[in-house]
PDB file of C-alpha atoms in Angstrom:
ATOM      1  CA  UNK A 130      21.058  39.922 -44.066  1.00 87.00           C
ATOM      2  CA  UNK A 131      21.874  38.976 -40.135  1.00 86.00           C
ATOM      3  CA  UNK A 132      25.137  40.226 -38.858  1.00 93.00           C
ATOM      4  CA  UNK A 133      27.897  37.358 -37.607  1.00 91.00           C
ATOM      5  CA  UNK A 134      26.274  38.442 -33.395  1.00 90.00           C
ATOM      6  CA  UNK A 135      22.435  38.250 -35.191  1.00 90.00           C
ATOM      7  CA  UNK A 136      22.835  34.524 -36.307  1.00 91.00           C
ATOM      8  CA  UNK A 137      24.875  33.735 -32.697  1.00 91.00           C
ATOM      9  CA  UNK A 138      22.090  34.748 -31.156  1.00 91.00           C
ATOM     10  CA  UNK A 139      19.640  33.299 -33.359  1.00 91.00           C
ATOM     11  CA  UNK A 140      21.441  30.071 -33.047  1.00 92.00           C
ATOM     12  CA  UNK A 141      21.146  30.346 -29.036  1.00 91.00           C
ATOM     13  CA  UNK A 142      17.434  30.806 -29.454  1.00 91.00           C
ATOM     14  CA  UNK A 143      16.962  27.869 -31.560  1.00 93.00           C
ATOM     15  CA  UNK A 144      18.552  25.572 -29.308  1.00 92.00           C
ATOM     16  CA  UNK A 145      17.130  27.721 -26.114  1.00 91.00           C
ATOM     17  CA  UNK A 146      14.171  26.409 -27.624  1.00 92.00           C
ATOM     18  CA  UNK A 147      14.512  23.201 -28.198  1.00 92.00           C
ATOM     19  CA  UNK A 148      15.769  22.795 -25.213  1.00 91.00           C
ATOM     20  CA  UNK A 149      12.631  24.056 -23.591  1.00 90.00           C
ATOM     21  CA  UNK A 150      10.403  21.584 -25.915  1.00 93.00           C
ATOM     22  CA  UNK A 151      12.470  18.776 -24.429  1.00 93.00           C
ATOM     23  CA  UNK A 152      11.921  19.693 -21.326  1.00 91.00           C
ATOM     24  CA  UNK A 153       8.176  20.468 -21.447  1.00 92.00           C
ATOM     25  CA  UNK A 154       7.736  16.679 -23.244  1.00 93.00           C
ATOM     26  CA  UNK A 155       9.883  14.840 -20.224  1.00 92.00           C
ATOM     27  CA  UNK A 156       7.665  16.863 -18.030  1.00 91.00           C
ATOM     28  CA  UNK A 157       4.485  15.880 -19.081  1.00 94.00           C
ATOM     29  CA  UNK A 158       5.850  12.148 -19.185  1.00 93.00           C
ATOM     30  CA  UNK A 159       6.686  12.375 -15.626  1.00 91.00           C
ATOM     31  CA  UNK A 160       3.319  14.212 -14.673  1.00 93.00           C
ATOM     32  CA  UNK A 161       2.093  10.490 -16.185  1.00 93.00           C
ATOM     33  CA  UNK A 162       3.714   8.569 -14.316  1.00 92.00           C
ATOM     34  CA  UNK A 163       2.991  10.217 -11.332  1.00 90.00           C
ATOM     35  CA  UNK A 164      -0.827  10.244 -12.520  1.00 93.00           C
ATOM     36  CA  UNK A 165      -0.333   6.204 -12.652  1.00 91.00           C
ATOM     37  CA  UNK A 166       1.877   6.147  -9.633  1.00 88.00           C
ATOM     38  CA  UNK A 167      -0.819   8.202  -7.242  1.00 91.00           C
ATOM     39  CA  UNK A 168      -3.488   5.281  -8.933  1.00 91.00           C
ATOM     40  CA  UNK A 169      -1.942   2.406  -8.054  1.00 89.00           C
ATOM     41  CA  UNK A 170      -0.966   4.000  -4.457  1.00 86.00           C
ATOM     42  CA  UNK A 171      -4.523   4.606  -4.244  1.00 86.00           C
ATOM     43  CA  UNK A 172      -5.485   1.187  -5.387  1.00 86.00           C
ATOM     44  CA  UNK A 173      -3.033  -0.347  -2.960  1.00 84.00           C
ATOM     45  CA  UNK A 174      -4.258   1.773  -0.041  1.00 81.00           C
ATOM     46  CA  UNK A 175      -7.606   0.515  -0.213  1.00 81.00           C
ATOM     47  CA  UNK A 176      -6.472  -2.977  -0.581  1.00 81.00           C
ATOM     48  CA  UNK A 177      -4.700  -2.896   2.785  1.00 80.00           C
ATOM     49  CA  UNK A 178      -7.606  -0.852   3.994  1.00 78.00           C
ATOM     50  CA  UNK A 179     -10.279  -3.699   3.531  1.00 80.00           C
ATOM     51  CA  UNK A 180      -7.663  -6.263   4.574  1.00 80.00           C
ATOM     52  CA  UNK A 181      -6.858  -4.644   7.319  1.00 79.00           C
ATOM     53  CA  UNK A 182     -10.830  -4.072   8.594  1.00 81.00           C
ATOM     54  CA  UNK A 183     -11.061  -8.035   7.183  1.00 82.00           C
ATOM     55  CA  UNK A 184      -8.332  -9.140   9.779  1.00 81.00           C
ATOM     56  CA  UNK A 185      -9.994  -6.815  12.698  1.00 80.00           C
ATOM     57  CA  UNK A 186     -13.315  -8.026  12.365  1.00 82.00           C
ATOM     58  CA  UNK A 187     -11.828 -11.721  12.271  1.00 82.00           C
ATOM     59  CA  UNK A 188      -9.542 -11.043  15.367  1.00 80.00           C
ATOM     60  CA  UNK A 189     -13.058  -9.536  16.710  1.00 80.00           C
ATOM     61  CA  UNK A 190     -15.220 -12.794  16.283  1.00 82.00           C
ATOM     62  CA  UNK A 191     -12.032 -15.296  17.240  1.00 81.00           C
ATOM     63  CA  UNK A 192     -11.787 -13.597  19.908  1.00 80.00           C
ATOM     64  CA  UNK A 193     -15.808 -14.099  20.673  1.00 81.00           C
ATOM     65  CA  UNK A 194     -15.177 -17.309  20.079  1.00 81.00           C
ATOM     66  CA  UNK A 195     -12.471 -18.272  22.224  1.00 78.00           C
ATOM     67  CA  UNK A 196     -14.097 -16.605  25.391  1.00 75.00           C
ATOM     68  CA  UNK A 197     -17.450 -19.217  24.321  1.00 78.00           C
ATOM     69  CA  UNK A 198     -14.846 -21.636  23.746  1.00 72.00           C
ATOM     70  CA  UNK A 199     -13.446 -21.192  27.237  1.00 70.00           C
ATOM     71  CA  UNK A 200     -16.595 -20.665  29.200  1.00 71.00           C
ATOM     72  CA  UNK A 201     -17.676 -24.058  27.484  1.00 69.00           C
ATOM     73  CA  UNK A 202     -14.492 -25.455  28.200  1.00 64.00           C
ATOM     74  CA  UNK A 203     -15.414 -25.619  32.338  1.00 63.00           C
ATOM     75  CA  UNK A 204     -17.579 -28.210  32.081  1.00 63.00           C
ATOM     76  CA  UNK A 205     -16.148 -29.902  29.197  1.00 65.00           C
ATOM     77  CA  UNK A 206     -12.535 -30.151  29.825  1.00 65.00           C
ATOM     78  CA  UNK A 207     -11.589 -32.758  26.710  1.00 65.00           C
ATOM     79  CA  UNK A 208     -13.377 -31.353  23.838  1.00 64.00           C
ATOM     80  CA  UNK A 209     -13.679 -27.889  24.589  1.00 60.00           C
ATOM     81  CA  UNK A 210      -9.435 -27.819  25.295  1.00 67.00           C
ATOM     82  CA  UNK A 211      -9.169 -29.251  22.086  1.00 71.00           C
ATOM     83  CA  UNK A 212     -11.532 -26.529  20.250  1.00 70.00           C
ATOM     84  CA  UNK A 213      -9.440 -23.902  22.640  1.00 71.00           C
ATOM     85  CA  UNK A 214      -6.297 -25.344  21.291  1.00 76.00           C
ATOM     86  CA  UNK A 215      -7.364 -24.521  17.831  1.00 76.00           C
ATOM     87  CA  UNK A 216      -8.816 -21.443  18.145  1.00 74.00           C
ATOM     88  CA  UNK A 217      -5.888 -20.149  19.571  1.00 76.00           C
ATOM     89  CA  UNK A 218      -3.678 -21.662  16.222  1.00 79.00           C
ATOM     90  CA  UNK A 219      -6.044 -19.495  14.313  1.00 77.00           C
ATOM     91  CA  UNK A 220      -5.421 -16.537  16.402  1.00 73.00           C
ATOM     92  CA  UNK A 221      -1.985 -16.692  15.957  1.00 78.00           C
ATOM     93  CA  UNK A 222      -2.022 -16.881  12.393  1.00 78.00           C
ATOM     94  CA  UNK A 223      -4.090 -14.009  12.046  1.00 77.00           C
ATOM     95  CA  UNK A 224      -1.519 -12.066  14.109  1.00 78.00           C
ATOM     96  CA  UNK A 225       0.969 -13.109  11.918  1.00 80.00           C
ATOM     97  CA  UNK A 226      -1.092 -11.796   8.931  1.00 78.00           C
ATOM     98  CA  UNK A 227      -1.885  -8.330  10.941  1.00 77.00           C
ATOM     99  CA  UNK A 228       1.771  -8.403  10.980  1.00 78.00           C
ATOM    100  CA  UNK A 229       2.069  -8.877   7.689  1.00 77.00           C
ATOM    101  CA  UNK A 230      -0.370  -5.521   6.743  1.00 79.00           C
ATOM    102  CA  UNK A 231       1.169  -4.038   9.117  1.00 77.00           C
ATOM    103  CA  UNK A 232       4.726  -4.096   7.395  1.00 78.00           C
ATOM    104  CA  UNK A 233       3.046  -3.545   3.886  1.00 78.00           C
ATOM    105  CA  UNK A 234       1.600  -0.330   5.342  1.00 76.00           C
ATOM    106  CA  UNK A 235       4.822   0.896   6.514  1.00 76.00           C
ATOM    107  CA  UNK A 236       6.339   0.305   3.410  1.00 76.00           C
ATOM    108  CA  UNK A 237       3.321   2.406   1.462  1.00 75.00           C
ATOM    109  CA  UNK A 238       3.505   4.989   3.591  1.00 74.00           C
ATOM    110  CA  UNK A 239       7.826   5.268   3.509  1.00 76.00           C
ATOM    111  CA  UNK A 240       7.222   4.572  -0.178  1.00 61.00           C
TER     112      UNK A 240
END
């Protein structure tokens, strides 16, 4: 037979312990999310990763380009201005798409 201070405390174990199961379940459903959080992060880094080399290497050959365009563009004045013209149209667009990555990157990385 447990004394009156025997069941108290018996009573503060038992919910002492359920307390603790609680816990230990919302933990391990927040160490899964974090599992899924830290794979889409990583999924989304290397997304703007390739984009990001994608738009270099395009802003690399443009820029090719437009220096061929302009050389050309000496001794053909009408044509070449109007190849010039839209090379530099492209140019800008792919600045605004570095842009772009660029603010998706800063929003990863505050997060």
């Amino acid at each position: 037979m447990l004394t009156p201070l025997e069941k108290e405390l018996l009573a503060c174990v038992e919910e002492l312990t359920t307390t603790c199961e609680q816990s230990v379940a919302a933990l391990e459903r927040s160490e899964a999310e974090l599992k899924r959080c830290e794979a889409l992060l990583r999924k989304t880094s290397a997304n703007f990763s390739s984009d990001l080399t994608s738009c270099v290497l395009a802003s690399a050959k443009l820029q090719q380009e437009l220096l061929n365009c302009w050389a050309k563009s000496v001794s053909d004045q009408g044509h070449q201005a109007r190849w010039t013209e839209a090379l530099v149209q492209s140019g800008s667009t792919l600045r605004h798409r570095i842009a772009d990555l660029e603010a998706s990157a800063s929003q990863i990385r505050s997060g």
